[in-house]
CSV table of C-alpha atoms and ligand atoms in Angstrom, one decimal:
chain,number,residue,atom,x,y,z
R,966,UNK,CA,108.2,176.5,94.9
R,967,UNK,CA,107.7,173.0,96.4
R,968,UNK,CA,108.6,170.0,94.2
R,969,UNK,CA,105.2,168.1,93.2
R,970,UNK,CA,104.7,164.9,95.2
R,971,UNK,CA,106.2,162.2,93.2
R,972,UNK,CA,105.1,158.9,94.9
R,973,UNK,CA,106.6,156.0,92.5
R,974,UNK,CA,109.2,156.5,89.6
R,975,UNK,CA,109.2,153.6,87.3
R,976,UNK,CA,112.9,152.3,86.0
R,977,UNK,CA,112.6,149.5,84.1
R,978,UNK,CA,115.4,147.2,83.9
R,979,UNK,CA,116.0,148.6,87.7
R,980,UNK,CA,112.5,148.8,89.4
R,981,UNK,CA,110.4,151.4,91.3
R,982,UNK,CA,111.4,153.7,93.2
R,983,UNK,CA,109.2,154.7,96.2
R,984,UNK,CA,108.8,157.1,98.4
R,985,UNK,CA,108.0,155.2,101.4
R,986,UNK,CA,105.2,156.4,103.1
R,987,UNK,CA,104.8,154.8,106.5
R,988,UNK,CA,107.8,157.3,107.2
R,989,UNK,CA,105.9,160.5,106.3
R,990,UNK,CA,105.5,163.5,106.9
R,991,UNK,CA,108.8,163.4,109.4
R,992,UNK,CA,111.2,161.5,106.8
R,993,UNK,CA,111.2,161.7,102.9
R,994,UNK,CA,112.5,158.7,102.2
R,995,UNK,CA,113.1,156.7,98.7
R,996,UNK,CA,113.7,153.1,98.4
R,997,UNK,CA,114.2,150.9,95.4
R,998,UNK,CA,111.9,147.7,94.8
R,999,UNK,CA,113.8,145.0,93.1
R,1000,UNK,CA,112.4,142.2,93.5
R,1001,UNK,CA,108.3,140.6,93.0
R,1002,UNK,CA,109.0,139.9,97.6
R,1003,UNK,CA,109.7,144.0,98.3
R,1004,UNK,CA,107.0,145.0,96.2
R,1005,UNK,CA,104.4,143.1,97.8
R,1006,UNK,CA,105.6,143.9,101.3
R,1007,UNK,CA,105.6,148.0,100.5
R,1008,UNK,CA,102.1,146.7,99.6
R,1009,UNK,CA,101.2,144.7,102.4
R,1010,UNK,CA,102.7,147.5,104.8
R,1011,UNK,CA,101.0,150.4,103.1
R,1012,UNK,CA,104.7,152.2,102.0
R,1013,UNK,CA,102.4,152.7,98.9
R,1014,UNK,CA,98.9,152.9,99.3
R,1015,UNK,CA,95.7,154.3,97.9
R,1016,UNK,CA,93.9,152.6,95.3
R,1017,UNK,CA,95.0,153.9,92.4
R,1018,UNK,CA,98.2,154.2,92.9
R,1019,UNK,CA,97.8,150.2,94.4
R,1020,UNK,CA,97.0,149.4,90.9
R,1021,UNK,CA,100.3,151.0,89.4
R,1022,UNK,CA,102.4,149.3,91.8
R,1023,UNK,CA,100.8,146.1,90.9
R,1024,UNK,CA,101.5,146.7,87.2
R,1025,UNK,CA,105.4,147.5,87.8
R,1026,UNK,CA,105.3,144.6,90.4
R,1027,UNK,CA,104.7,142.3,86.9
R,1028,UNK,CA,107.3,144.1,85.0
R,1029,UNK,CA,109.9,143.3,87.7
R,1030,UNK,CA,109.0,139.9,88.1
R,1031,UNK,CA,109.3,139.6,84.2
R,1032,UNK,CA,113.2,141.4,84.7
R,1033,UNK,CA,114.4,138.6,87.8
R,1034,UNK,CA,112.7,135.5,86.0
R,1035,UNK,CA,113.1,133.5,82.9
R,1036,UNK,CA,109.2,135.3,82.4
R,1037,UNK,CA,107.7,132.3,81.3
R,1038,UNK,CA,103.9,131.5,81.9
R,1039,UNK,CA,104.2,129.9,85.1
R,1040,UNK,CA,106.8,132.9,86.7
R,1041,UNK,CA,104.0,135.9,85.5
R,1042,UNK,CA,101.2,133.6,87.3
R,1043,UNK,CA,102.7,133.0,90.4
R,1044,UNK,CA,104.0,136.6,90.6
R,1045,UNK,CA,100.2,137.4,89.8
R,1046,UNK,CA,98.8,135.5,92.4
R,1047,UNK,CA,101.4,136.8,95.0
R,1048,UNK,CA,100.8,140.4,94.4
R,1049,UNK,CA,96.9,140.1,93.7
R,1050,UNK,CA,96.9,138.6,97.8
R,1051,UNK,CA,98.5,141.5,99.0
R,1052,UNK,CA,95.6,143.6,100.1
R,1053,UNK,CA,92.0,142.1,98.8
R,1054,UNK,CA,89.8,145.2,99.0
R,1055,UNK,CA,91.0,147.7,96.3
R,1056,UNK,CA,89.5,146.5,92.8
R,1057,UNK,CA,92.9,148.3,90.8
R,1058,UNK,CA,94.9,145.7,92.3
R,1059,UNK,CA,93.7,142.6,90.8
R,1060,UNK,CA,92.6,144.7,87.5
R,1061,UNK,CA,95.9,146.1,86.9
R,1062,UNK,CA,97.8,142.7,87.7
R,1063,UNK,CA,95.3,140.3,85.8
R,1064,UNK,CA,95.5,142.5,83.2
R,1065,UNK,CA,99.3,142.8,83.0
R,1066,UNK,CA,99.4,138.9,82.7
R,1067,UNK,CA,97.0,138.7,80.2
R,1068,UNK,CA,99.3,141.4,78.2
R,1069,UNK,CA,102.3,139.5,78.7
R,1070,UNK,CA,100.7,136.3,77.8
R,1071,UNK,CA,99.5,137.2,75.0
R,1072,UNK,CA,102.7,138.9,73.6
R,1073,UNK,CA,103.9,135.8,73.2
R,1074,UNK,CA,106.9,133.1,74.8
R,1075,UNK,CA,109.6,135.8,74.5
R,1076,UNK,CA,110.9,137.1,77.7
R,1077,UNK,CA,112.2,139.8,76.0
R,1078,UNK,CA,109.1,140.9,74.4
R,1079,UNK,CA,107.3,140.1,77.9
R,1080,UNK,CA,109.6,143.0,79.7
R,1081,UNK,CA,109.2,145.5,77.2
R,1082,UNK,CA,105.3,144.8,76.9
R,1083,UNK,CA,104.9,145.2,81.1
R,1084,UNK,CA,106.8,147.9,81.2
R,1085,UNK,CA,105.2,150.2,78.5
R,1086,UNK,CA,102.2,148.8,80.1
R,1087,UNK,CA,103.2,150.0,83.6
R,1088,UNK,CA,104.3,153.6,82.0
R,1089,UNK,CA,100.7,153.9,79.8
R,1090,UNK,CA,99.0,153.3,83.2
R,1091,UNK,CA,101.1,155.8,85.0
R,1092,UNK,CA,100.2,159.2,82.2
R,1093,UNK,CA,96.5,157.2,82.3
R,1094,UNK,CA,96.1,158.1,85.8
R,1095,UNK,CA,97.3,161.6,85.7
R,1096,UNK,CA,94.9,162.6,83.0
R,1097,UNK,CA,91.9,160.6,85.1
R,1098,UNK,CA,92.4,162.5,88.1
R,1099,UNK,CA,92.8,165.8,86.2
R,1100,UNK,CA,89.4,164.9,84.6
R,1101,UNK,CA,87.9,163.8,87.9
R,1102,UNK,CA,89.4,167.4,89.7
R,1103,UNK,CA,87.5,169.3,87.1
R,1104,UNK,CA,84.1,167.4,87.2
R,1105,UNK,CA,84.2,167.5,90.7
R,1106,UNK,CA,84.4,171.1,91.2
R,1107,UNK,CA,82.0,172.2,89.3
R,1108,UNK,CA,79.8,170.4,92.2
R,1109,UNK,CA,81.4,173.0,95.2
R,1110,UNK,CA,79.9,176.5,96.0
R,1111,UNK,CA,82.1,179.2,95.4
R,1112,UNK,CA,84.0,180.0,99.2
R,1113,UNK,CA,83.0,176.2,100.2
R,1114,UNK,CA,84.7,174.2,103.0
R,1115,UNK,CA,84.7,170.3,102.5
R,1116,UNK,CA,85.6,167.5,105.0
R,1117,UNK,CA,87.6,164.4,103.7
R,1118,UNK,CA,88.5,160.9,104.8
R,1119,UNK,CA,92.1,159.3,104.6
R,1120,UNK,CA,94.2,160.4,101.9
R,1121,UNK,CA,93.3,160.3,98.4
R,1122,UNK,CA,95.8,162.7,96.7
R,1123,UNK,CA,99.2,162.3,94.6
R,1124,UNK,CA,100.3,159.8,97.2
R,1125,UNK,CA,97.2,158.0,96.3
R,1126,UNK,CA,97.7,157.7,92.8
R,1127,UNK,CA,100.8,159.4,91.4
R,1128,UNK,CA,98.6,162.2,89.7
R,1129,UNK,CA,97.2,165.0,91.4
R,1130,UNK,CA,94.4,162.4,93.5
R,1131,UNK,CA,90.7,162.0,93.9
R,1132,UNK,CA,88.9,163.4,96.5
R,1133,UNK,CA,91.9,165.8,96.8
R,1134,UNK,CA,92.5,166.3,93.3
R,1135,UNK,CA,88.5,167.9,94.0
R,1136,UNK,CA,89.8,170.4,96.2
R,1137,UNK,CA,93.0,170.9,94.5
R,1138,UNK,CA,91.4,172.2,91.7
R,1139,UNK,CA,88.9,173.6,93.3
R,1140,UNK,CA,91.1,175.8,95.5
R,1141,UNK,CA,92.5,176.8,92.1
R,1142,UNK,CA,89.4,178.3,90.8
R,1143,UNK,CA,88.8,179.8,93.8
R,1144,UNK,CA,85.7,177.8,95.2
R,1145,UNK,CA,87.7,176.1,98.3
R,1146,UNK,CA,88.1,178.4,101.4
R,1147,UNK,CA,88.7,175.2,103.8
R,1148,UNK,CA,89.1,171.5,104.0
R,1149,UNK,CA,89.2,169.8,106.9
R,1150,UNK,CA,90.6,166.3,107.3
R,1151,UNK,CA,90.4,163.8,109.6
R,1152,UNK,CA,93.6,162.1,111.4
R,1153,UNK,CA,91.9,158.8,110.1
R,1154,UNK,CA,92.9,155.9,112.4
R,1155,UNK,CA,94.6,153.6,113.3
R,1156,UNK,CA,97.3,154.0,110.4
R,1157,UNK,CA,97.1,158.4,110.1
R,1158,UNK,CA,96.8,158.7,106.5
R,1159,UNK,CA,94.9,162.0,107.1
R,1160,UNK,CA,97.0,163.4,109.6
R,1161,UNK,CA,100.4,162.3,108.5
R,1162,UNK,CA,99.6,162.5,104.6
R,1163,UNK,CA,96.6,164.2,103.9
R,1164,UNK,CA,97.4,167.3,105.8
R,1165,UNK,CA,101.2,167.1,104.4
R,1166,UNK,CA,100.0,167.3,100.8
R,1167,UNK,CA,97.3,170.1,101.9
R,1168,UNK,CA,100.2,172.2,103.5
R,1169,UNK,CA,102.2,172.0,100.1
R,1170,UNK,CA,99.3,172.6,97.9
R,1171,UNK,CA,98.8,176.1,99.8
R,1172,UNK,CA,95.5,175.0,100.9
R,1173,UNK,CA,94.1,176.1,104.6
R,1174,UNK,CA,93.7,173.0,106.0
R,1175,UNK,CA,92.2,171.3,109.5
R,1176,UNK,CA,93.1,168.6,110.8
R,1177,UNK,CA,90.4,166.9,113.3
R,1178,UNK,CA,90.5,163.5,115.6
R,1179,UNK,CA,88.0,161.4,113.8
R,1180,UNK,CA,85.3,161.6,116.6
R,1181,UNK,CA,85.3,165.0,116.1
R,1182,UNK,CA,83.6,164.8,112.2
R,1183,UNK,CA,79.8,163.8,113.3
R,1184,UNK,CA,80.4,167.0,115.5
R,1185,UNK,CA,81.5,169.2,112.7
R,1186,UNK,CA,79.1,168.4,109.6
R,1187,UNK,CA,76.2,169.1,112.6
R,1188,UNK,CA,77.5,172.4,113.4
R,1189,UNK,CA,77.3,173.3,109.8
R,1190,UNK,CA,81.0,174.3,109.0
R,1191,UNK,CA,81.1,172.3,106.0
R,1192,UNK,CA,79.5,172.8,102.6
R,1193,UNK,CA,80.8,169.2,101.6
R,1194,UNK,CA,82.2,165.5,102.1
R,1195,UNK,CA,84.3,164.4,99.8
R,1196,UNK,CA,86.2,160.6,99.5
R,1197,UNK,CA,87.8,158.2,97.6
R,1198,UNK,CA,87.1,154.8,96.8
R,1199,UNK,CA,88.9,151.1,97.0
R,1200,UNK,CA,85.8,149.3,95.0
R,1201,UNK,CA,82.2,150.4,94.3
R,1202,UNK,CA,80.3,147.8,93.3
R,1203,UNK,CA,77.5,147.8,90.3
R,1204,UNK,CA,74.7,149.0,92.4
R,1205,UNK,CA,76.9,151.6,93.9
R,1206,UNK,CA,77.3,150.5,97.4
R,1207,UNK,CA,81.3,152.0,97.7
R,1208,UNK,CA,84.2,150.4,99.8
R,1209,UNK,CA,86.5,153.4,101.1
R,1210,UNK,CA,88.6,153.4,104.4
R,1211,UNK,CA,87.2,152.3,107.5
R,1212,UNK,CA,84.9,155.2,108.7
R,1213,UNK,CA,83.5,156.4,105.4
R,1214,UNK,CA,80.3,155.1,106.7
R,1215,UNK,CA,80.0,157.0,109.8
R,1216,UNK,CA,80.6,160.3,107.3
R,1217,UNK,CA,77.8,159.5,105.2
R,1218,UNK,CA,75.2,158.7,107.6
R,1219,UNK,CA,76.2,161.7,109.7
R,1220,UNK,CA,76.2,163.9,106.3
R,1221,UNK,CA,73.1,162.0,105.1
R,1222,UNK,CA,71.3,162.9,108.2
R,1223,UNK,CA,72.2,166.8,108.0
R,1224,UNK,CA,71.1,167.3,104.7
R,1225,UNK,CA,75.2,167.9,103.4
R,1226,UNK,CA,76.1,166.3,100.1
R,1227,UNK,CA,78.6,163.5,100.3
R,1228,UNK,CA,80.7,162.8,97.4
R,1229,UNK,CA,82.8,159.7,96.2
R,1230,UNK,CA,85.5,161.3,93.5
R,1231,UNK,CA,86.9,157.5,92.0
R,1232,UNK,CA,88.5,156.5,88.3
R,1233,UNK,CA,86.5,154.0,86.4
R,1234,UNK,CA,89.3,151.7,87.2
R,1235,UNK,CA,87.6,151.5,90.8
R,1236,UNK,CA,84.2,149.8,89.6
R,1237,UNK,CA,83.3,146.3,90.1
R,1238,UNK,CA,80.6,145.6,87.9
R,1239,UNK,CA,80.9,141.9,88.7
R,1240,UNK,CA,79.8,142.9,92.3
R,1241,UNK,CA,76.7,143.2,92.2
R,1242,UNK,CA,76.5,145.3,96.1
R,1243,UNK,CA,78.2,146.1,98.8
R,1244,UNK,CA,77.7,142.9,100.9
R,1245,UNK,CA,80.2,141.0,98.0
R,1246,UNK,CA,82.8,143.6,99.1
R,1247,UNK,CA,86.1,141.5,100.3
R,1248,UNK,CA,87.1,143.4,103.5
R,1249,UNK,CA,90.2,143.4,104.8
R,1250,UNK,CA,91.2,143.4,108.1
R,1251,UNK,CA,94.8,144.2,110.1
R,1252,UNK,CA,96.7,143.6,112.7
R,1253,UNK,CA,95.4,144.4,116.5
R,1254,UNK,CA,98.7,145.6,116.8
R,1255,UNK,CA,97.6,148.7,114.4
R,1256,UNK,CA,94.8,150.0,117.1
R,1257,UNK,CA,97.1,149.1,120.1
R,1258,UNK,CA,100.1,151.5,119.3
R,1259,UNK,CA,101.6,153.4,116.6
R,1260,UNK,CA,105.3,153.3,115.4
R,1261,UNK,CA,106.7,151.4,118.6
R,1262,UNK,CA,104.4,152.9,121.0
R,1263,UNK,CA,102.5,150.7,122.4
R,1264,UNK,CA,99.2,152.3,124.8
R,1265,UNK,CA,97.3,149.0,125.0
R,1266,UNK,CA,97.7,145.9,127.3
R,1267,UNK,CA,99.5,143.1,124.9
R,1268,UNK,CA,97.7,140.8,123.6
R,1269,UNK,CA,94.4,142.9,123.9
R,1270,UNK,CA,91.9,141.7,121.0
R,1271,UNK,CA,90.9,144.6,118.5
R,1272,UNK,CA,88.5,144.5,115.5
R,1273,UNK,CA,90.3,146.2,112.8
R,1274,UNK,CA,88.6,146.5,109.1
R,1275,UNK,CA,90.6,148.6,107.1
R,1276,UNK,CA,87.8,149.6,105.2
R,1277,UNK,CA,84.3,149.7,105.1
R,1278,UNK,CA,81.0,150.2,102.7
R,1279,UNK,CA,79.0,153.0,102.7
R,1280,UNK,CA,75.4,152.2,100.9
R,1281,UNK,CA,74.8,154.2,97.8
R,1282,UNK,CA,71.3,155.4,99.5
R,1283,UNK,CA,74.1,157.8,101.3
R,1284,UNK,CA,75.9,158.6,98.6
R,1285,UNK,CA,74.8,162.1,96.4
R,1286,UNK,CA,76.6,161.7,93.3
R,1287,UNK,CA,80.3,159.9,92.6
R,1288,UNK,CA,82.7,162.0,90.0
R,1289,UNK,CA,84.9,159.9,87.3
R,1290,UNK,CA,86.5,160.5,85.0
R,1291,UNK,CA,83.9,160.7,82.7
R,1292,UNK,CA,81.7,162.9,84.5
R,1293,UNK,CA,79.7,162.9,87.4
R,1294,UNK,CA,76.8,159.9,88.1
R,1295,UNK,CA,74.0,160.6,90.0
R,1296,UNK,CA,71.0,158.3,91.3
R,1297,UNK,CA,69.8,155.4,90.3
R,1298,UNK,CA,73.5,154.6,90.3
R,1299,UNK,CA,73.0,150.9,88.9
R,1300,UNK,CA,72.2,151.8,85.4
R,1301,UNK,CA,74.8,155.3,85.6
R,1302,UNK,CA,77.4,152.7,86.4
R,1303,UNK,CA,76.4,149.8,83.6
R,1304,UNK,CA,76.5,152.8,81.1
R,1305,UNK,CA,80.1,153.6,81.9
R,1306,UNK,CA,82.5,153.4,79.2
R,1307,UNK,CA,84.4,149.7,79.1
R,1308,UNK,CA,87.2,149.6,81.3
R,1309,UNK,CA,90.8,150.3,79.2
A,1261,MRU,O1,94.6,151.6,103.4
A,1261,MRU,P1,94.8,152.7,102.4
A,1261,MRU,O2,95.6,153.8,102.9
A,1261,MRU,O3,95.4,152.1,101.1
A,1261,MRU,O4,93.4,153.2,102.1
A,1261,MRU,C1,93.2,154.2,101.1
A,1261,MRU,C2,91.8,154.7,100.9
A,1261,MRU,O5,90.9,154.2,101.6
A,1261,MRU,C3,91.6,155.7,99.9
A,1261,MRU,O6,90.5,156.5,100.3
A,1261,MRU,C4,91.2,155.0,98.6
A,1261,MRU,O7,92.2,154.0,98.3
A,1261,MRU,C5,91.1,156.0,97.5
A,1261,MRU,S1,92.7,156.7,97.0
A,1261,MRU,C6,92.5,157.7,95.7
């Protein structure tokens, strides 16, 4: 049987243990973080990635700058600041490292106390995120017809978020039950989550899976072949308007304009209420180098501009429902989302 997929392992006093992803599928490597500088560059070059699982890091990130400092105030802030300016667009960054500071902080001067406090704190969010996306897998599919094939963006299981995932989490338990006959993913560029991650995870969960260029999806949801679109999120703001990676758009408006239901599947951890829309959304963009070549291939004349938004926001008027962990919210998302519970 294969081994689940096992994207961080905390060790604190040591670090985290990753499993860095920029090598996958082709090499299963796992490297130890150390240090507050090796965390945010696994960050910064997406060896861990996924919004959830962004927010983890980020919380161990504080636990291991407590362990190679003295820990006092002014060592937890500036490791704060450095890992909240990693990657701007996923809200379960910032959360989980503001809110690791304010635990430390408040646990008072001992550096001691400080490590042991971020580091349970780190572990609580870890068996947290499990029982979310098990949560999230269930409510979402009850939403899929029995024998249904669904269409996903980028790659939103256990490498995602160190449980069984979002969006894939959907069709992981939904290919339990039986309701899942297909699910297509897309090769998502320029960075391949879909085809390097997405379709990896797929193949070990059992589930038939197929992969498609990204210009291919308008193509597909018209001819029909799916029952379903189904992503993740990196911030939804209070009115619902939801940040996801670059081309979630396209999805919606396509699945929007053929009648198929489009689904965001995202932890409350995800939600911004203090955005009020979409347009508030920080965006971040990468490299040219990313749309130029892949992996030391270059295809494009150096120095050629590119634009290159790693995400962008798909207006809730596309969006049919969006499963948490709590259950599933439909239109008029604004007050579904103010009557959330309060963020733990
Ligand atoms: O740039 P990435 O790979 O971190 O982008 C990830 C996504 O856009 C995911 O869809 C999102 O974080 C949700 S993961 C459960």
């Amino acid at each position: 049987m294969t081994a689940p997929v096992d994207p961080v392992r905390l060790l604190p006093g040591r670090g985290v243990e990753i499993l860095d992803q920029t090598l996958l599928p082709l090499v299963e490597r796992r490297v130890l973080l150390s240090g507050i500088d090796s965390v945010c560059e696994a960050i910064r070059e997406l060896r861990v990635r996924g919004a959830p699982l962004l927010g983890l890091v980020g919380a161990a990130g504080m636990a291991i700058a407590a362990d190679t400092t003295t820990a006092n105030d002014a060592d937890l802030a500036h490791a704060a600041r450095l890992l909240d300016a990693t990657r701007p667009t996923a809200t379960d960054l910032g959360r989980a490292v503001r809110d690791a500071l304010a635990q430390a902080l408040s646990a008072g001067p001992s550096a001691l106390l400080r490590r042991e406090v971020l580091w349970r704190n780190a572990e609580r969010l870890l068996a947290l995120r499990r029982a979310e996306d098990e949560a999230i897998g269930q409510f979402g599919a009850e939403l899929l017809p029995r024998g249904a094939s669904v269409l996903t963006h980028c790659n939103t299981g256990a490498l995602a978020t160190a449980g069984i995932g979002t969006a894939l989490g959907v069709v992981s338990i939904a290919h339990r039950q039986g309701r899942i006959e297909r699910c297509y993913a897309t090769e998502t560029r320029p960075l391949l989550q879909g085809a390097r991650l997405t379709t990896w995870e797929l193949t070990r969960l059992g589930i038939p899976a197929t992969l498609l260029p990204d210009t291919a999806a308008a193509a597909l949801i018209a001819s029909g072949l799916v029952d379903a679109v189904i992503t993740g999120a990196d911030r939804i703001a209070a009115n619902g308007d939801t940040a996801n990676k670059v081309g979630t758009y396209g999805l919606a408006a396509v699945a929007a304009r053929h009648a198929v239901p489009f689904y965001i599947a995202a932890p409350t951890s995800t939600f911004d209420p203090g955005c009020p829309s979409g347009a508030e959304i920080p965006i971040e963009f990468r490299s040219p180098a990313e749309v130029g070549g892949f992996a030391g291939t270059r295809w494009s004349p150096d120095g050629i501009e590119a634009y290159n938004p790693a995400f962008d926001v798909t207006p809730a008027s596309c969006i049919t429902a969006i499963v948490t962990e709590h259950g599933v919210l439909r239109p008029p998302f604004a007050p579904a989302i103010a009557g959330l519970p309060a963020l733990r």
